[in-house]
mmCIF file with all atom_site columns, C-alpha atoms in Angstrom:
data_model
loop_
_atom_site.group_PDB
_atom_site.id
_atom_site.type_symbol
_atom_site.label_atom_id
_atom_site.label_alt_id
_atom_site.label_comp_id
_atom_site.label_asym_id
_atom_site.label_entity_id
_atom_site.label_seq_id
_atom_site.pdbx_PDB_ins_code
_atom_site.Cartn_x
_atom_site.Cartn_y
_atom_site.Cartn_z
_atom_site.occupancy
_atom_site.B_iso_or_equiv
_atom_site.pdbx_formal_charge
_atom_site.auth_seq_id
_atom_site.auth_comp_id
_atom_site.auth_asym_id
_atom_site.auth_atom_id
_atom_site.pdbx_PDB_model_num
ATOM 1  C CA . MET A 1 1  ? 27.252  29.055  18.673  1.00 0.00 ? 2  MET A CA 1
ATOM 2  C CA . GLY A 1 2  ? 24.635  29.542  21.348  1.00 0.00 ? 3  GLY A CA 1
ATOM 3  C CA . LEU A 1 3  ? 21.879  29.361  18.723  1.00 0.00 ? 4  LEU A CA 1
ATOM 4  C CA . ALA A 1 4  ? 23.224  26.061  17.348  1.00 0.00 ? 5  ALA A CA 1
ATOM 5  C CA . THR A 1 5  ? 23.341  24.555  20.830  1.00 0.00 ? 6  THR A CA 1
ATOM 6  C CA . THR A 1 6  ? 19.802  25.742  21.551  1.00 0.00 ? 7  THR A CA 1
ATOM 7  C CA . THR A 1 7  ? 18.545  24.330  18.258  1.00 0.00 ? 8  THR A CA 1
ATOM 8  C CA . ARG A 1 8  ? 20.140  20.944  18.912  1.00 0.00 ? 9  ARG A CA 1
ATOM 9  C CA . GLY A 1 9  ? 18.688  20.865  22.405  1.00 0.00 ? 10 GLY A CA 1
ATOM 10 C CA . LEU A 1 10 ? 15.229  21.732  21.056  1.00 0.00 ? 11 LEU A CA 1
ATOM 11 C CA . HIS A 1 11 ? 15.542  19.023  18.396  1.00 0.00 ? 12 HIS A CA 1
ATOM 12 C CA . ALA A 1 12 ? 16.432  16.459  21.066  1.00 0.00 ? 13 ALA A CA 1
ATOM 13 C CA . LYS A 1 13 ? 13.426  17.489  23.180  1.00 0.00 ? 14 LYS A CA 1
ATOM 14 C CA . VAL A 1 14 ? 11.034  17.324  20.218  1.00 0.00 ? 15 VAL A CA 1
ATOM 15 C CA . SER A 1 15 ? 12.419  13.926  19.172  1.00 0.00 ? 16 SER A CA 1
ATOM 16 C CA . SER A 1 16 ? 12.027  12.493  22.667  1.00 0.00 ? 17 SER A CA 1
ATOM 17 C CA . MET A 1 17 ? 8.450   13.819  22.892  1.00 0.00 ? 18 MET A CA 1
ATOM 18 C CA . ALA A 1 18 ? 7.635   12.189  19.537  1.00 0.00 ? 19 ALA A CA 1
ATOM 19 C CA . VAL A 1 19 ? 8.978   8.844   20.747  1.00 0.00 ? 20 VAL A CA 1
ATOM 20 C CA . VAL A 1 20 ? 6.881   9.081   23.909  1.00 0.00 ? 21 VAL A CA 1
ATOM 21 C CA . ALA A 1 21 ? 3.787   9.911   21.832  1.00 0.00 ? 22 ALA A CA 1
ATOM 22 C CA . VAL A 1 22 ? 4.352   6.914   19.557  1.00 0.00 ? 23 VAL A CA 1
ATOM 23 C CA . VAL A 1 23 ? 4.906   4.551   22.479  1.00 0.00 ? 24 VAL A CA 1
ATOM 24 C CA . ALA A 1 24 ? 1.805   5.845   24.288  1.00 0.00 ? 25 ALA A CA 1
ATOM 25 C CA . ALA A 1 25 ? -0.473  5.502   21.229  1.00 0.00 ? 26 ALA A CA 1
ATOM 26 C CA . ARG A 1 26 ? -2.225  2.211   20.538  1.00 0.00 ? 27 ARG A CA 1
ATOM 27 C CA . VAL A 1 27 ? -2.063  1.272   16.864  1.00 0.00 ? 28 VAL A CA 1
ATOM 28 C CA . THR A 1 28 ? -4.353  -1.299  15.277  1.00 0.00 ? 29 THR A CA 1
ATOM 29 C CA . PHE A 1 29 ? -3.536  -2.554  11.826  1.00 0.00 ? 30 PHE A CA 1
ATOM 30 C CA . GLY A 1 30 ? -4.683  -5.154  9.362   1.00 0.00 ? 31 GLY A CA 1
ATOM 31 C CA . ARG A 1 31 ? -3.401  -6.616  6.147   1.00 0.00 ? 32 ARG A CA 1
ATOM 32 C CA . GLY A 1 32 ? -4.805  -8.799  3.434   1.00 0.00 ? 33 GLY A CA 1
ATOM 33 C CA . ILE A 1 33 ? -4.304  -10.281 0.013   1.00 0.00 ? 34 ILE A CA 1
ATOM 34 C CA . ARG A 1 34 ? -7.059  -11.192 -2.425  1.00 0.00 ? 35 ARG A CA 1
ATOM 35 C CA . ASP A 1 35 ? -7.182  -12.805 -5.850  1.00 0.00 ? 36 ASP A CA 1
ATOM 36 C CA . VAL A 1 36 ? -8.933  -10.296 -8.144  1.00 0.00 ? 37 VAL A CA 1
ATOM 37 C CA . THR A 1 37 ? -8.406  -12.184 -11.410 1.00 0.00 ? 38 THR A CA 1
ATOM 38 C CA . GLY A 1 38 ? -11.289 -11.829 -13.836 1.00 0.00 ? 39 GLY A CA 1
ATOM 39 C CA . PRO A 1 39 ? -12.953 -14.651 -15.762 1.00 0.00 ? 40 PRO A CA 1
ATOM 40 C CA . ALA A 1 40 ? -10.528 -16.920 -17.624 1.00 0.00 ? 41 ALA A CA 1
ATOM 41 C CA . THR A 1 41 ? -12.552 -17.927 -20.694 1.00 0.00 ? 42 THR A CA 1
ATOM 42 C CA . GLU A 1 42 ? -15.072 -16.542 -23.170 1.00 0.00 ? 43 GLU A CA 1
ATOM 43 C CA . VAL A 1 43 ? -13.962 -12.928 -22.591 1.00 0.00 ? 44 VAL A CA 1
ATOM 44 C CA . ASP A 1 44 ? -14.484 -10.425 -25.437 1.00 0.00 ? 45 ASP A CA 1
ATOM 45 C CA . PHE A 1 45 ? -11.435 -8.335  -26.347 1.00 0.00 ? 46 PHE A CA 1
ATOM 46 C CA . MET A 1 46 ? -13.577 -5.188  -26.880 1.00 0.00 ? 47 MET A CA 1
ATOM 47 C CA . GLY A 1 47 ? -11.945 -3.989  -30.094 1.00 0.00 ? 48 GLY A CA 1
ATOM 48 C CA . TYR A 1 48 ? -8.393  -5.170  -29.445 1.00 0.00 ? 49 TYR A CA 1
ATOM 49 C CA . ALA A 1 49 ? -8.730  -8.196  -31.774 1.00 0.00 ? 50 ALA A CA 1
ATOM 50 C CA . GLU A 1 50 ? -11.121 -9.680  -34.337 1.00 0.00 ? 51 GLU A CA 1
ATOM 51 C CA . PRO A 1 51 ? -14.766 -9.267  -33.212 1.00 0.00 ? 52 PRO A CA 1
ATOM 52 C CA . SER A 1 52 ? -15.331 -13.030 -33.237 1.00 0.00 ? 53 SER A CA 1
ATOM 53 C CA . GLN A 1 53 ? -12.189 -13.776 -31.175 1.00 0.00 ? 54 GLN A CA 1
ATOM 54 C CA . THR A 1 54 ? -12.612 -14.458 -27.434 1.00 0.00 ? 55 THR A CA 1
ATOM 55 C CA . GLY A 1 55 ? -10.187 -15.217 -24.633 1.00 0.00 ? 56 GLY A CA 1
ATOM 56 C CA . GLY A 1 56 ? -9.416  -18.836 -24.010 1.00 0.00 ? 57 GLY A CA 1
ATOM 57 C CA . GLY A 1 57 ? -7.120  -19.002 -21.016 1.00 0.00 ? 58 GLY A CA 1
ATOM 58 C CA . LEU A 1 58 ? -5.321  -17.300 -18.193 1.00 0.00 ? 59 LEU A CA 1
ATOM 59 C CA . HIS A 1 59 ? -1.753  -15.989 -18.462 1.00 0.00 ? 60 HIS A CA 1
ATOM 60 C CA . PHE A 1 60 ? -1.269  -15.024 -14.788 1.00 0.00 ? 61 PHE A CA 1
ATOM 61 C CA . ARG A 1 61 ? -3.365  -14.272 -11.726 1.00 0.00 ? 62 ARG A CA 1
ATOM 62 C CA . LEU A 1 62 ? -3.784  -10.749 -10.386 1.00 0.00 ? 63 LEU A CA 1
ATOM 63 C CA . HIS A 1 63 ? -3.590  -10.211 -6.615  1.00 0.00 ? 64 HIS A CA 1
ATOM 64 C CA . ALA A 1 64 ? -4.488  -7.093  -4.641  1.00 0.00 ? 65 ALA A CA 1
ATOM 65 C CA . ARG A 1 65 ? -2.726  -6.349  -1.378  1.00 0.00 ? 66 ARG A CA 1
ATOM 66 C CA . ALA A 1 66 ? -3.731  -3.848  1.283   1.00 0.00 ? 67 ALA A CA 1
ATOM 67 C CA . MET A 1 67 ? -2.430  -2.671  4.638   1.00 0.00 ? 68 MET A CA 1
ATOM 68 C CA . VAL A 1 68 ? -4.586  -0.517  6.909   1.00 0.00 ? 69 VAL A CA 1
ATOM 69 C CA . PHE A 1 69 ? -3.457  1.366   10.007  1.00 0.00 ? 70 PHE A CA 1
#
């Protein structure tokens, strides 16, 4: 029983120190989104269709998102 009490007390001390460390630290972050869609027309299918067939439109746009801490 004494060991369990000691362990809980240690856990509480470590948790409170972690909270203090997080509050004391200054965190800078950034986020962004970018359209990375390729060309919409005259794209070769590189072996996935007839050699003379090319792309003629855009089905959906592709976006990249990033978050940096």
